[in-house]
Amino acid sequence: MSTVLVIGMGNMGERLAYRLAEGGRVQRLVLAGRSVETVEAIAGAAASISDCVVEPVTVNATRQDEVADLLTRTRPDLVVQCAAVRGPWALAGREDAAASAVLSAGLALQLPYQLPAVLAVMRATRDAGYTGPVANLSFPDVTGPVLARLGLAPTLGLGNAAMIQLRCRAALRAARSDAGVPRIRIIGHHSQLLGAMLSREPADPADRCMVFLGEDGQRDDKLAYQAPPITRSQRYNEVTAAAAIPALHALLPGAAPLRCSTAAPGGLPGGYPVRINDGAVTLDLPPGVDRAESIAFNEKQARGDGVEHIDSNGTVHFASEARDAVAGLDPGLADPLPVADLEERARLLDALLV
């Protein structure tokens, strides 16, 4: 009997819970979040639309000891990490100076909100002796590399490159509905996702995500920007969920192998084509595509999210554009960010974003 533990019952955690419940691949679904009322309501809905056993539990995902205890008690086959201190849409619609500055600096400036939960979860897996797969939804293109520096990389990330793959598929179907869709492989970073969702091709061709078609890997980078545009909103989360479910199903015991594109496999920066087989995730690069060059491409694109580089100890250095964006608000927001300073930096953000 396969058991999936979903941690974090925000908008994305709820969407994934329903899709996992309905998918017929999960026999037992454990839903964990901070709010008793919210978790129980989502669990009730999930149980009503499926035949799987759904268990609501409360947990503070930033508390390593609570998560370790939860892992020991539930013994999941797969952990889906969706929790964050503040979600990436928390500042959406705000036009005040503080929020505008933080948003323009890139999502990496919000690492104090995105990293603590997944850091606690990965430390908890070590404490609990959990060796199964962990799929991370919390800004994986950047949190994954930070965690990898600490020896705590999740199995893979969700969304981003997988979403770009779906956008390419939609563009191909619209252009040639009577023809089959070839294999699509994506190398790209979260920083490039918005352009693909809005169908806005970057001015510099070097900043396009890489799109490879067919087994021979024919390049067609423009394809990522040719699907019908989607206005920026939490509607994107529906695409995220659709992109995530195949990878989650493939990570379950006894699942068939899957070839897809996804974010941060093994903590690599950005997204890549992968093979998922028997719980293992390996790169599935097109012929002639170099691994080191692919990683270097995504490291360069991380600048669009505000990242200059990440030290070997996980300290994040912010790009000059991010530093300039918040210089008039509080320059300390873009000081190098060691993992040990996450809580303090989150308090600074909180004080400025009240």
Tab-separated table of N, CA and C in Angstrom, residues 71-162:
chain	number	residue	atom	x	y	z
A	71	LEU	N	7.466	11.734	10.231
A	71	LEU	CA	8.019	10.737	9.310
A	71	LEU	C	8.098	9.363	9.962
A	72	THR	N	8.494	9.334	11.204
A	72	THR	CA	8.605	8.066	11.927
A	72	THR	C	7.236	7.421	12.105
A	73	ARG	N	6.228	8.226	12.395
A	73	ARG	CA	4.879	7.704	12.635
A	73	ARG	C	4.180	7.260	11.361
A	74	THR	N	4.376	7.994	10.267
A	74	THR	CA	3.599	7.722	9.056
A	74	THR	C	4.304	6.812	8.067
A	75	ARG	N	5.623	6.740	8.116
A	75	ARG	CA	6.422	5.860	7.254
A	75	ARG	C	5.999	5.965	5.787
A	76	PRO	N	6.122	7.148	5.201
A	76	PRO	CA	5.657	7.328	3.821
A	76	PRO	C	6.592	6.702	2.796
A	77	ASP	N	6.026	6.435	1.612
A	77	ASP	CA	6.827	6.011	0.471
A	77	ASP	C	7.340	7.211	-0.320
A	78	LEU	N	6.682	8.352	-0.151
A	78	LEU	CA	7.035	9.575	-0.869
A	78	LEU	C	6.654	10.770	-0.014
A	79	VAL	N	7.537	11.752	0.059
A	79	VAL	CA	7.256	13.014	0.751
A	79	VAL	C	7.178	14.118	-0.292
A	80	VAL	N	6.100	14.890	-0.235
A	80	VAL	CA	5.913	16.034	-1.126
A	80	VAL	C	5.953	17.290	-0.262
A	81	GLN	N	6.997	18.079	-0.412
A	81	GLN	CA	7.234	19.244	0.447
A	81	GLN	C	6.702	20.500	-0.237
A	82	CYS	N	5.622	21.058	0.310
A	82	CYS	CA	4.990	22.255	-0.275
A	82	CYS	C	4.988	23.440	0.683
A	83	ALA	N	5.532	23.284	1.873
A	83	ALA	CA	5.404	24.315	2.905
A	83	ALA	C	6.383	25.463	2.691
A	84	ALA	N	5.956	26.652	3.093
A	84	ALA	CA	6.805	27.844	3.097
A	84	ALA	C	6.334	28.753	4.219
A	85	VAL	N	7.225	29.584	4.700
A	85	VAL	CA	6.837	30.568	5.720
A	85	VAL	C	5.838	31.557	5.131
A	86	ARG	N	6.126	32.026	3.922
A	86	ARG	CA	5.193	32.803	3.110
A	86	ARG	C	5.275	32.275	1.689
A	87	GLY	N	4.131	32.066	1.061
A	87	GLY	CA	4.132	31.557	-0.294
A	87	GLY	C	4.622	32.586	-1.291
A	88	PRO	N	5.016	32.149	-2.476
A	88	PRO	CA	5.548	33.070	-3.488
A	88	PRO	C	4.515	34.055	-4.022
A	89	TRP	N	3.225	33.802	-3.767
A	89	TRP	CA	2.177	34.722	-4.215
A	89	TRP	C	1.745	35.687	-3.111
A	90	ALA	N	2.410	35.641	-1.959
A	90	ALA	CA	1.963	36.432	-0.805
A	90	ALA	C	1.968	37.935	-1.081
A	91	LEU	N	2.866	38.390	-1.935
A	91	LEU	CA	2.963	39.830	-2.207
A	91	LEU	C	2.239	40.226	-3.494
A	92	ALA	N	1.590	39.283	-4.129
A	92	ALA	CA	0.907	39.568	-5.397
A	92	ALA	C	-0.164	40.645	-5.203
A	93	GLY	N	-0.184	41.594	-6.101
A	93	GLY	CA	-1.183	42.662	-6.055
A	93	GLY	C	-0.784	43.857	-5.217
A	94	ARG	N	0.283	43.738	-4.435
A	94	ARG	CA	0.713	44.873	-3.621
A	94	ARG	C	1.522	45.851	-4.469
A	95	GLU	N	1.263	47.134	-4.261
A	95	GLU	CA	1.956	48.163	-5.033
A	95	GLU	C	2.711	49.151	-4.151
A	96	ASP	N	2.783	48.861	-2.840
A	96	ASP	CA	3.524	49.753	-1.950
A	96	ASP	C	5.015	49.639	-2.241
A	97	ALA	N	5.760	50.632	-1.779
A	97	ALA	CA	7.180	50.725	-2.117
A	97	ALA	C	7.975	49.522	-1.634
A	98	ALA	N	7.689	49.052	-0.420
A	98	ALA	CA	8.460	47.936	0.133
A	98	ALA	C	8.232	46.663	-0.679
A	99	ALA	N	6.979	46.335	-0.929
A	99	ALA	CA	6.676	45.119	-1.691
A	99	ALA	C	7.207	45.217	-3.114
A	100	SER	N	7.084	46.381	-3.718
A	100	SER	CA	7.565	46.558	-5.087
A	100	SER	C	9.067	46.351	-5.172
A	101	ALA	N	9.797	46.863	-4.179
A	101	ALA	CA	11.249	46.700	-4.171
A	101	ALA	C	11.642	45.240	-4.008
A	102	VAL	N	10.993	44.549	-3.080
A	102	VAL	CA	11.301	43.140	-2.833
A	102	VAL	C	10.976	42.299	-4.064
A	103	LEU	N	9.838	42.555	-4.679
A	103	LEU	CA	9.453	41.796	-5.868
A	103	LEU	C	10.411	42.035	-7.034
A	104	SER	N	10.836	43.272	-7.210
A	104	SER	CA	11.721	43.583	-8.337
A	104	SER	C	13.121	43.018	-8.132
A	105	ALA	N	13.471	42.683	-6.900
A	105	ALA	CA	14.799	42.127	-6.616
A	105	ALA	C	14.930	40.675	-7.054
A	106	GLY	N	13.817	40.000	-7.290
A	106	GLY	CA	13.850	38.583	-7.649
A	106	GLY	C	13.463	37.710	-6.475
A	107	LEU	N	12.952	36.522	-6.786
A	107	LEU	CA	12.408	35.654	-5.739
A	107	LEU	C	13.459	35.214	-4.732
A	108	ALA	N	14.731	35.210	-5.113
A	108	ALA	CA	15.768	34.766	-4.183
A	108	ALA	C	15.811	35.620	-2.925
A	109	LEU	N	15.405	36.869	-3.030
A	109	LEU	CA	15.402	37.716	-1.841
A	109	LEU	C	14.420	37.192	-0.799
A	110	GLN	N	13.464	36.379	-1.232
A	110	GLN	CA	12.494	35.793	-0.312
A	110	GLN	C	12.896	34.391	0.149
A	111	LEU	N	14.157	34.029	-0.021
A	111	LEU	CA	14.638	32.748	0.496
A	111	LEU	C	14.380	32.579	1.996
A	112	PRO	N	14.414	33.634	2.807
A	112	PRO	CA	14.075	33.447	4.221
A	112	PRO	C	12.658	32.930	4.439
A	113	TYR	N	11.798	33.054	3.442
A	113	TYR	CA	10.459	32.477	3.504
A	113	TYR	C	10.402	31.103	2.822
A	114	GLN	N	11.194	30.907	1.783
A	114	GLN	CA	11.101	29.692	0.980
A	114	GLN	C	11.964	28.537	1.482
A	115	LEU	N	13.065	28.852	2.145
A	115	LEU	CA	14.034	27.819	2.499
A	115	LEU	C	13.821	27.142	3.859
A	116	PRO	N	13.334	27.826	4.907
A	116	PRO	CA	13.310	27.186	6.233
A	116	PRO	C	12.532	25.880	6.307
A	117	ALA	N	11.366	25.801	5.666
A	117	ALA	CA	10.569	24.572	5.777
A	117	ALA	C	11.257	23.398	5.099
A	118	VAL	N	11.716	23.587	3.866
A	118	VAL	CA	12.348	22.459	3.186
A	118	VAL	C	13.668	22.088	3.851
A	119	LEU	N	14.367	23.059	4.427
A	119	LEU	CA	15.583	22.755	5.183
A	119	LEU	C	15.252	21.881	6.391
A	120	ALA	N	14.197	22.248	7.130
A	120	ALA	CA	13.791	21.452	8.292
A	120	ALA	C	13.335	20.062	7.872
A	121	VAL	N	12.604	19.977	6.770
A	121	VAL	CA	12.138	18.675	6.283
A	121	VAL	C	13.309	17.776	5.923
A	122	MET	N	14.281	18.312	5.214
A	122	MET	CA	15.413	17.486	4.802
A	122	MET	C	16.282	17.085	5.996
A	123	ARG	N	16.436	17.968	6.966
A	123	ARG	CA	17.156	17.588	8.185
A	123	ARG	C	16.376	16.517	8.945
A	124	ALA	N	15.047	16.634	8.922
A	124	ALA	CA	14.209	15.657	9.609
A	124	ALA	C	14.286	14.279	8.949
A	125	THR	N	14.401	14.238	7.622
A	125	THR	CA	14.533	12.937	6.960
A	125	THR	C	15.794	12.226	7.435
A	126	ARG	N	16.845	12.999	7.627
A	126	ARG	CA	18.101	12.423	8.134
A	126	ARG	C	17.906	11.908	9.565
A	127	ASP	N	17.255	12.713	10.413
A	127	ASP	CA	17.047	12.326	11.812
A	127	ASP	C	16.169	11.085	11.928
A	128	ALA	N	15.150	10.995	11.051
A	128	ALA	CA	14.204	9.886	11.126
A	128	ALA	C	14.680	8.651	10.380
A	129	GLY	N	15.794	8.755	9.674
A	129	GLY	CA	16.280	7.625	8.895
A	129	GLY	C	15.441	7.352	7.664
A	130	TYR	N	14.729	8.364	7.190
A	130	TYR	CA	13.908	8.204	5.992
A	130	TYR	C	14.808	8.281	4.763
A	131	THR	N	14.725	7.281	3.909
A	131	THR	CA	15.596	7.232	2.735
A	131	THR	C	14.816	7.247	1.421
A	132	GLY	N	13.506	7.450	1.491
A	132	GLY	CA	12.686	7.499	0.291
A	132	GLY	C	12.809	8.826	-0.428
A	133	PRO	N	12.104	8.977	-1.530
A	133	PRO	CA	12.191	10.213	-2.308
A	133	PRO	C	11.470	11.386	-1.645
A	134	VAL	N	12.023	12.566	-1.860
A	134	VAL	CA	11.401	13.827	-1.432
A	134	VAL	C	11.297	14.729	-2.660
A	135	ALA	N	10.094	15.194	-2.937
A	135	ALA	CA	9.859	16.143	-4.025
A	135	ALA	C	9.586	17.510	-3.407
A	136	ASN	N	10.322	18.513	-3.842
A	136	ASN	CA	10.263	19.837	-3.227
A	136	ASN	C	9.627	20.863	-4.162
A	137	LEU	N	8.598	21.544	-3.667
A	137	LEU	CA	7.921	22.567	-4.451
A	137	LEU	C	8.356	23.983	-4.093
A	138	SER	N	9.116	24.133	-3.022
A	138	SER	CA	9.453	25.455	-2.515
A	138	SER	C	10.695	26.012	-3.219
A	139	PHE	N	10.461	26.787	-4.333
A	139	PHE	CA	11.529	27.460	-5.075
A	139	PHE	C	12.711	26.522	-5.321
A	140	PRO	N	12.460	25.341	-5.904
A	140	PRO	CA	13.505	24.307	-5.960
A	140	PRO	C	14.738	24.681	-6.756
A	141	ASP	N	14.599	25.552	-7.774
A	141	ASP	CA	15.741	25.884	-8.608
A	141	ASP	C	16.861	26.564	-7.821
A	142	VAL	N	16.506	27.169	-6.673
A	142	VAL	CA	17.518	27.814	-5.833
A	142	VAL	C	17.658	27.112	-4.482
A	143	THR	N	16.544	26.706	-3.856
A	143	THR	CA	16.676	25.996	-2.578
A	143	THR	C	17.390	24.660	-2.765
A	144	GLY	N	17.177	24.012	-3.921
A	144	GLY	CA	17.852	22.739	-4.175
A	144	GLY	C	19.367	22.852	-4.138
A	145	PRO	N	19.956	23.808	-4.876
A	145	PRO	CA	21.411	23.961	-4.812
A	145	PRO	C	21.930	24.339	-3.427
A	146	VAL	N	21.179	25.145	-2.679
A	146	VAL	CA	21.611	25.469	-1.314
A	146	VAL	C	21.645	24.193	-0.473
A	147	LEU	N	20.579	23.400	-0.555
A	147	LEU	CA	20.515	22.160	0.219
A	147	LEU	C	21.576	21.163	-0.230
A	148	ALA	N	21.868	21.147	-1.533
A	148	ALA	CA	22.903	20.237	-2.026
A	148	ALA	C	24.250	20.561	-1.400
A	149	ARG	N	24.531	21.852	-1.201
A	149	ARG	CA	25.803	22.247	-0.567
A	149	ARG	C	25.886	21.702	0.857
A	150	LEU	N	24.730	21.447	1.467
A	150	LEU	CA	24.681	20.969	2.847
A	150	LEU	C	24.521	19.457	2.927
A	151	GLY	N	24.539	18.785	1.778
A	151	GLY	CA	24.338	17.344	1.762
A	151	GLY	C	22.909	16.941	2.024
A	152	LEU	N	21.954	17.827	1.715
A	152	LEU	CA	20.543	17.597	2.036
A	152	LEU	C	19.629	17.763	0.823
A	153	ALA	N	20.126	17.518	-0.351
A	153	ALA	CA	19.333	17.775	-1.551
A	153	ALA	C	18.112	16.873	-1.631
A	154	PRO	N	16.933	17.433	-1.937
A	154	PRO	CA	15.767	16.597	-2.245
A	154	PRO	C	16.013	15.783	-3.508
A	155	THR	N	15.183	14.788	-3.724
A	155	THR	CA	15.314	13.937	-4.903
A	155	THR	C	15.143	14.754	-6.173
A	156	LEU	N	14.131	15.591	-6.170
A	156	LEU	CA	13.893	16.498	-7.295
A	156	LEU	C	12.991	17.631	-6.844
A	157	GLY	N	12.887	18.640	-7.705
A	157	GLY	CA	11.947	19.732	-7.486
A	157	GLY	C	10.770	19.590	-8.434
A	158	LEU	N	9.744	20.378	-8.180
A	158	LEU	CA	8.522	20.329	-8.980
A	158	LEU	C	8.279	21.663	-9.670
A	159	GLY	N	7.560	21.612	-10.787
A	159	GLY	CA	7.211	22.834	-11.499
A	159	GLY	C	8.323	23.327	-12.400
A	160	ASN	N	8.230	24.601	-12.780
A	160	ASN	CA	9.249	25.327	-13.533
A	160	ASN	C	9.581	24.662	-14.869
A	161	ALA	N	10.658	23.885	-14.983
A	161	ALA	CA	10.985	23.254	-16.261
A	161	ALA	C	9.859	22.347	-16.743
A	162	ALA	N	9.193	21.675	-15.807
A	162	ALA	CA	8.065	20.812	-16.177
A	162	ALA	C	6.905	21.637	-16.731
